[in-house]
Amino acid sequence: MSDDLAEARMRFIYTIRSRGVTDARVLSAIEKIDRRAFVTGVFAERAYEDMPLPIACGQTISQPSVVALMTEALQVGPRDKVLEVGTGSGYQAAILSQLARRVYTVERFKTLAKSAQRIFDELGLTNITTFVSDGSFGLPDHAPFDRIIVTAAAEDPPGPLLAQLRVGGIMVVPVGQSDTVQTLIRVIRHEDGYEYEELRAVRFVPLVEGLGQ
Ligand code: SAH
C-alpha cells in the first residue's frame, strides 16, 4: 500500500470513530475491509470519504459511518446467522462477514448481486451467500435469523422479516417515506412480542417491490 493510501485509510477509521462508533470488533472489521473494492469508476477516489456514493442501477453505497453505527446497533456475535436486505455494492455484507458465522444477502437487481458476489469471491469472503429476490419477503428457506439488517427504507418493518427473526434476535431497519428523513429502528423479538426502539435519523433509498430490471 502506498503511503498516501495508508494515510487515507487511517483518516477514514479516525472519521468513523469520531462519529461515535466504539465497538472494537466493528472498528476492526471496518479496518480490514477496504471500501475502495466496492466503489468503481469516477467515484473510486472518494471511497474513503464519509459519504454515500452512487453505484450501478441508480443505487448507492451507504455512508460508512452509518454502516458502522448500524452494524454496532445490530450487536452481531460470532455464532450469528445474519440476513441483509439490499446487497447494493456488498460493502455492508462484507463488514458483517467479519463478525458473523454466516451472512445471507438479498438484492433485487441481478447486476448488483452478481458484482457483489464477484468481489466476495475475490476477497475470499466465503461465508456470504448472495440471492436475487425481493428481500421484503426474507428468505423463508433459511429462516430463522439471529440478526436482520435492512439497508433500504420501508414504510414499516416488513411482516415476513419480523416473522423470520429468532426469539431473542435483533433487526435494524430504516423506517419512513423514501423522499424524507427516515428513522433507524431497532426491533428486538421477545417470547411475547416485539420491542421497538428509535435510534437516529437516516436517509436511505426506498425498499422497492419485485425484481429490478
Ligand atoms: N447495503 C448496501 C446499500 C445498498 S442501497 C451497501 O453496502 O452498498 C439499498 C439496496 O437495496 C439497493 O441496491 C436496492 O436495489 C436494494 N433493494 C431495494 N428494495 C429491495 C428489495 N425489496 N429486495 C432486495 N433489495 C432491495
mmCIF file of C-alpha atoms and ligand atoms in Angstrom:
data_model
loop_
_atom_site.group_PDB
_atom_site.id
_atom_site.type_symbol
_atom_site.label_atom_id
_atom_site.label_comp_id
_atom_site.label_asym_id
_atom_site.label_seq_id
_atom_site.Cartn_x
_atom_site.Cartn_y
_atom_site.Cartn_z
ATOM 1 C CA MET A 1 0.000 0.000 0.000
ATOM 2 C CA SER A 2 1.358 3.475 -0.849
ATOM 3 C CA ASP A 3 1.838 5.977 1.982
ATOM 4 C CA ASP A 4 -0.971 8.177 0.653
ATOM 5 C CA LEU A 5 -3.385 5.271 0.565
ATOM 6 C CA ALA A 6 -2.379 4.095 4.020
ATOM 7 C CA GLU A 7 -2.876 7.609 5.348
ATOM 8 C CA ALA A 8 -6.273 7.953 3.656
ATOM 9 C CA ARG A 9 -7.410 4.690 5.243
ATOM 10 C CA MET A 10 -6.142 5.759 8.673
ATOM 11 C CA ARG A 11 -8.055 9.021 8.392
ATOM 12 C CA PHE A 12 -11.097 7.007 7.310
ATOM 13 C CA ILE A 13 -11.042 4.898 10.502
ATOM 14 C CA TYR A 14 -10.480 8.030 12.566
ATOM 15 C CA THR A 15 -13.563 9.673 10.994
ATOM 16 C CA ILE A 16 -15.714 6.628 11.750
ATOM 17 C CA ARG A 17 -14.551 6.648 15.389
ATOM 18 C CA SER A 18 -15.259 10.358 15.641
ATOM 19 C CA ARG A 19 -18.909 9.677 14.642
ATOM 20 C CA GLY A 20 -19.321 7.730 17.865
ATOM 21 C CA VAL A 21 -18.518 4.158 16.869
ATOM 22 C CA THR A 22 -16.730 2.494 19.803
ATOM 23 C CA ASP A 23 -17.224 -1.281 19.337
ATOM 24 C CA ALA A 24 -13.727 -2.711 18.806
ATOM 25 C CA ARG A 25 -14.951 -5.639 16.667
ATOM 26 C CA VAL A 26 -16.861 -3.288 14.354
ATOM 27 C CA LEU A 27 -13.887 -0.926 14.026
ATOM 28 C CA SER A 28 -11.579 -3.817 13.259
ATOM 29 C CA ALA A 29 -13.975 -5.080 10.536
ATOM 30 C CA ILE A 30 -14.027 -1.578 9.020
ATOM 31 C CA GLU A 31 -10.242 -1.589 9.087
ATOM 32 C CA LYS A 32 -9.964 -4.982 7.386
ATOM 33 C CA ILE A 33 -12.487 -4.473 4.569
ATOM 34 C CA ASP A 34 -11.288 -1.933 2.006
ATOM 35 C CA ARG A 35 -14.290 0.196 0.939
ATOM 36 C CA ARG A 36 -12.489 1.046 -2.274
ATOM 37 C CA ALA A 37 -13.073 -2.503 -3.552
ATOM 38 C CA PHE A 38 -16.818 -1.738 -3.582
ATOM 39 C CA VAL A 39 -16.762 1.594 -5.412
ATOM 40 C CA THR A 40 -15.959 1.694 -9.124
ATOM 41 C CA GLY A 41 -15.446 4.330 -11.800
ATOM 42 C CA VAL A 42 -15.115 8.033 -11.140
ATOM 43 C CA PHE A 43 -16.177 7.754 -7.510
ATOM 44 C CA ALA A 44 -13.454 5.269 -6.521
ATOM 45 C CA GLU A 45 -11.145 8.066 -5.396
ATOM 46 C CA ARG A 46 -13.805 9.216 -2.907
ATOM 47 C CA ALA A 47 -14.126 5.776 -1.295
ATOM 48 C CA TYR A 48 -12.561 6.972 1.978
ATOM 49 C CA GLU A 49 -14.865 9.944 2.403
ATOM 50 C CA ASP A 50 -17.704 9.591 4.883
ATOM 51 C CA MET A 51 -20.484 9.937 2.348
ATOM 52 C CA PRO A 52 -22.821 7.716 0.338
ATOM 53 C CA LEU A 53 -21.707 7.290 -3.289
ATOM 54 C CA PRO A 54 -23.537 6.248 -6.475
ATOM 55 C CA ILE A 55 -23.236 2.630 -7.639
ATOM 56 C CA ALA A 56 -24.855 0.862 -10.617
ATOM 57 C CA CYS A 57 -28.650 0.607 -11.145
ATOM 58 C CA GLY A 58 -29.259 4.087 -9.673
ATOM 59 C CA GLN A 59 -28.483 2.847 -6.134
ATOM 60 C CA THR A 60 -25.956 3.973 -3.514
ATOM 61 C CA ILE A 61 -23.286 2.515 -1.274
ATOM 62 C CA SER A 62 -24.225 3.752 2.195
ATOM 63 C CA GLN A 63 -22.306 6.338 4.199
ATOM 64 C CA PRO A 64 -19.589 4.344 6.005
ATOM 65 C CA SER A 65 -20.237 5.856 9.452
ATOM 66 C CA VAL A 66 -23.893 4.815 9.060
ATOM 67 C CA VAL A 67 -22.776 1.299 8.055
ATOM 68 C CA ALA A 68 -20.638 1.191 11.211
ATOM 69 C CA LEU A 69 -23.354 2.562 13.509
ATOM 70 C CA MET A 70 -25.976 0.168 12.100
ATOM 71 C CA THR A 71 -23.569 -2.746 12.484
ATOM 72 C CA GLU A 72 -22.852 -1.706 16.062
ATOM 73 C CA ALA A 73 -26.607 -1.461 16.803
ATOM 74 C CA LEU A 74 -27.093 -4.982 15.414
ATOM 75 C CA GLN A 75 -24.771 -6.460 18.100
ATOM 76 C CA VAL A 76 -23.590 -9.324 15.889
ATOM 77 C CA GLY A 77 -21.968 -12.304 17.585
ATOM 78 C CA PRO A 78 -19.563 -14.850 16.048
ATOM 79 C CA ARG A 79 -22.213 -17.609 16.004
ATOM 80 C CA ASP A 80 -24.927 -15.473 14.381
ATOM 81 C CA LYS A 81 -26.688 -16.123 11.099
ATOM 82 C CA VAL A 82 -27.454 -12.727 9.591
ATOM 83 C CA LEU A 83 -29.839 -11.653 6.827
ATOM 84 C CA GLU A 84 -29.155 -8.426 4.950
ATOM 85 C CA VAL A 85 -31.836 -6.968 2.667
ATOM 86 C CA GLY A 86 -30.319 -4.702 -0.006
ATOM 87 C CA THR A 87 -26.877 -6.010 -1.028
ATOM 88 C CA GLY A 88 -26.122 -2.967 -3.194
ATOM 89 C CA SER A 89 -22.334 -2.757 -3.518
ATOM 90 C CA GLY A 90 -21.795 -5.577 -0.999
ATOM 91 C CA TYR A 91 -19.853 -3.399 1.455
ATOM 92 C CA GLN A 92 -22.225 -3.834 4.408
ATOM 93 C CA ALA A 93 -22.371 -7.618 3.843
ATOM 94 C CA ALA A 94 -18.554 -7.771 3.770
ATOM 95 C CA ILE A 95 -18.370 -5.931 7.114
ATOM 96 C CA LEU A 96 -20.938 -8.354 8.574
ATOM 97 C CA SER A 97 -18.963 -11.333 7.258
ATOM 98 C CA GLN A 98 -16.140 -10.417 9.668
ATOM 99 C CA LEU A 99 -18.461 -10.538 12.678
ATOM 100 C CA ALA A 100 -20.979 -13.303 11.959
ATOM 101 C CA ARG A 101 -20.917 -17.009 11.231
ATOM 102 C CA ARG A 102 -22.952 -16.686 8.024
ATOM 103 C CA VAL A 103 -24.362 -13.803 6.019
ATOM 104 C CA TYR A 104 -27.267 -14.147 3.581
ATOM 105 C CA THR A 105 -27.696 -11.033 1.479
ATOM 106 C CA VAL A 106 -30.610 -10.327 -0.864
ATOM 107 C CA GLU A 107 -30.718 -7.838 -3.763
ATOM 108 C CA ARG A 108 -33.492 -7.126 -6.300
ATOM 109 C CA PHE A 109 -31.030 -6.115 -9.065
ATOM 110 C CA LYS A 110 -29.218 -9.095 -10.562
ATOM 111 C CA THR A 111 -26.391 -6.852 -11.821
ATOM 112 C CA LEU A 112 -25.616 -5.637 -8.296
ATOM 113 C CA ALA A 113 -25.901 -9.109 -6.742
ATOM 114 C CA LYS A 114 -23.502 -10.556 -9.338
ATOM 115 C CA SER A 115 -20.967 -7.792 -8.952
ATOM 116 C CA ALA A 116 -21.065 -8.046 -5.131
ATOM 117 C CA GLN A 117 -20.669 -11.838 -5.252
ATOM 118 C CA ARG A 118 -17.639 -11.431 -7.541
ATOM 119 C CA ILE A 119 -15.998 -9.103 -5.014
ATOM 120 C CA PHE A 120 -16.765 -11.522 -2.137
ATOM 121 C CA ASP A 121 -15.100 -14.312 -4.148
ATOM 122 C CA GLU A 122 -12.059 -12.149 -4.902
ATOM 123 C CA LEU A 123 -11.692 -11.200 -1.245
ATOM 124 C CA GLY A 124 -12.200 -14.798 -0.096
ATOM 125 C CA LEU A 125 -15.295 -13.924 1.965
ATOM 126 C CA THR A 126 -16.701 -17.448 1.780
ATOM 127 C CA ASN A 127 -19.350 -17.074 4.495
ATOM 128 C CA ILE A 128 -21.566 -14.733 2.407
ATOM 129 C CA THR A 129 -24.272 -16.031 0.058
ATOM 130 C CA THR A 130 -25.974 -13.644 -2.353
ATOM 131 C CA PHE A 131 -29.570 -14.035 -3.556
ATOM 132 C CA VAL A 132 -31.562 -12.216 -6.230
ATOM 133 C CA SER A 133 -35.112 -11.717 -4.964
ATOM 134 C CA ASP A 134 -37.495 -9.293 -3.314
ATOM 135 C CA GLY A 135 -35.946 -9.138 0.136
ATOM 136 C CA SER A 136 -39.092 -7.835 1.830
ATOM 137 C CA PHE A 137 -40.182 -11.476 1.887
ATOM 138 C CA GLY A 138 -36.914 -12.517 3.529
ATOM 139 C CA LEU A 139 -35.529 -15.993 2.861
ATOM 140 C CA PRO A 140 -38.068 -18.450 4.326
ATOM 141 C CA ASP A 141 -35.876 -21.450 3.434
ATOM 142 C CA HIS A 142 -33.016 -20.146 5.585
ATOM 143 C CA ALA A 143 -35.021 -18.640 8.475
ATOM 144 C CA PRO A 144 -34.949 -18.014 11.362
ATOM 145 C CA PHE A 145 -32.175 -15.418 11.570
ATOM 146 C CA ASP A 146 -30.350 -14.193 14.674
ATOM 147 C CA ARG A 147 -29.930 -10.767 13.133
ATOM 148 C CA ILE A 148 -31.621 -8.929 10.247
ATOM 149 C CA ILE A 149 -30.438 -5.652 8.719
ATOM 150 C CA VAL A 150 -32.407 -3.759 6.084
ATOM 151 C CA THR A 151 -30.410 -1.196 4.128
ATOM 152 C CA ALA A 152 -33.329 0.352 2.223
ATOM 153 C CA ALA A 153 -36.184 2.334 3.778
ATOM 154 C CA ALA A 154 -39.548 0.656 4.366
ATOM 155 C CA GLU A 155 -42.750 2.382 5.475
ATOM 156 C CA ASP A 156 -42.998 -0.246 8.223
ATOM 157 C CA PRO A 157 -40.746 -3.169 9.152
ATOM 158 C CA PRO A 158 -41.876 -5.874 6.654
ATOM 159 C CA GLY A 159 -44.036 -8.569 8.315
ATOM 160 C CA PRO A 160 -42.162 -11.551 6.801
ATOM 161 C CA LEU A 161 -38.889 -10.194 8.200
ATOM 162 C CA LEU A 162 -40.363 -9.820 11.694
ATOM 163 C CA ALA A 163 -41.600 -13.405 11.396
ATOM 164 C CA GLN A 164 -38.165 -14.671 10.320
ATOM 165 C CA LEU A 165 -36.391 -13.119 13.308
ATOM 166 C CA ARG A 166 -35.472 -15.635 16.001
ATOM 167 C CA VAL A 167 -36.779 -15.045 19.533
ATOM 168 C CA GLY A 168 -34.007 -13.020 21.185
ATOM 169 C CA GLY A 169 -32.986 -11.736 17.748
ATOM 170 C CA ILE A 170 -32.379 -8.140 16.666
ATOM 171 C CA MET A 171 -33.400 -6.320 13.477
ATOM 172 C CA VAL A 172 -32.227 -2.874 12.374
ATOM 173 C CA VAL A 173 -34.311 -1.128 9.704
ATOM 174 C CA PRO A 174 -34.752 2.447 8.417
ATOM 175 C CA VAL A 175 -38.439 3.330 8.515
ATOM 176 C CA GLY A 176 -40.236 6.208 6.777
ATOM 177 C CA GLN A 177 -41.101 7.745 3.414
ATOM 178 C CA SER A 178 -38.291 7.463 0.897
ATOM 179 C CA ASP A 179 -38.030 11.155 -0.013
ATOM 180 C CA THR A 180 -37.762 12.400 3.567
ATOM 181 C CA VAL A 181 -35.532 11.792 6.538
ATOM 182 C CA GLN A 182 -36.219 8.355 7.952
ATOM 183 C CA THR A 183 -35.783 6.893 11.413
ATOM 184 C CA LEU A 184 -33.498 3.977 12.096
ATOM 185 C CA ILE A 185 -35.408 1.478 14.237
ATOM 186 C CA ARG A 186 -34.082 -1.414 16.311
ATOM 187 C CA VAL A 187 -36.517 -4.271 16.841
ATOM 188 C CA ILE A 188 -35.881 -6.949 19.479
ATOM 189 C CA ARG A 189 -38.016 -10.077 19.365
ATOM 190 C CA HIS A 190 -39.079 -11.368 22.778
ATOM 191 C CA GLU A 191 -41.044 -14.544 23.614
ATOM 192 C CA ASP A 192 -44.216 -12.490 23.903
ATOM 193 C CA GLY A 193 -43.775 -9.826 21.219
ATOM 194 C CA TYR A 194 -41.544 -7.181 19.688
ATOM 195 C CA GLU A 195 -39.818 -4.213 21.309
ATOM 196 C CA TYR A 196 -39.170 -1.140 19.118
ATOM 197 C CA GLU A 197 -36.528 1.484 19.749
ATOM 198 C CA GLU A 198 -35.795 4.619 17.680
ATOM 199 C CA LEU A 199 -32.064 5.105 17.151
ATOM 200 C CA ARG A 200 -31.394 8.082 14.878
ATOM 201 C CA ALA A 201 -32.310 9.912 11.687
ATOM 202 C CA VAL A 202 -31.017 8.368 8.456
ATOM 203 C CA ARG A 203 -31.539 8.626 4.706
ATOM 204 C CA PHE A 204 -31.786 5.520 2.517
ATOM 205 C CA VAL A 205 -33.045 4.616 -0.941
ATOM 206 C CA PRO A 206 -36.515 3.023 -0.782
ATOM 207 C CA LEU A 207 -37.269 -0.658 -0.360
ATOM 208 C CA VAL A 208 -38.963 -1.447 -3.684
ATOM 209 C CA GLU A 209 -41.285 -4.345 -4.504
ATOM 210 C CA GLY A 210 -40.380 -7.018 -7.052
ATOM 211 C CA LEU A 211 -37.215 -7.608 -9.052
ATOM 212 C CA GLY A 212 -35.198 -4.825 -10.716
ATOM 213 C CA GLN A 213 -34.824 -4.568 -14.488
HETATM 214 N N1 SAH B 1 -26.041 -2.345 1.830
HETATM 215 C C1 SAH B 1 -25.708 -1.647 0.609
HETATM 216 C C2 SAH B 1 -26.549 -0.393 0.437
HETATM 217 C C3 SAH B 1 -27.313 -0.506 -0.802
HETATM 218 S S1 SAH B 1 -28.585 0.652 -1.116
HETATM 219 C C4 SAH B 1 -24.220 -1.370 0.517
HETATM 220 O O1 SAH B 1 -23.495 -1.665 1.466
HETATM 221 O O2 SAH B 1 -23.756 -0.908 -0.524
HETATM 222 C C5 SAH B 1 -30.016 -0.367 -0.954
HETATM 223 C C6 SAH B 1 -30.128 -1.549 -1.882
HETATM 224 O O3 SAH B 1 -31.369 -2.186 -1.586
HETATM 225 C C7 SAH B 1 -30.176 -1.205 -3.370
HETATM 226 O O4 SAH B 1 -29.193 -1.901 -4.038
HETATM 227 C C8 SAH B 1 -31.576 -1.652 -3.804
HETATM 228 O O5 SAH B 1 -31.628 -2.170 -5.116
HETATM 229 C C9 SAH B 1 -31.877 -2.729 -2.787
HETATM 230 N N2 SAH B 1 -33.303 -3.021 -2.610
HETATM 231 C C10 SAH B 1 -34.358 -2.148 -2.568
HETATM 232 N N3 SAH B 1 -35.508 -2.817 -2.395
HETATM 233 C C11 SAH B 1 -35.191 -4.136 -2.304
HETATM 234 C C12 SAH B 1 -35.959 -5.327 -2.116
HETATM 235 N N4 SAH B 1 -37.283 -5.299 -1.984
HETATM 236 N N5 SAH B 1 -35.306 -6.503 -2.086
HETATM 237 C C13 SAH B 1 -33.942 -6.561 -2.216
HETATM 238 N N6 SAH B 1 -33.171 -5.468 -2.400
HETATM 239 C C14 SAH B 1 -33.783 -4.271 -2.437
#
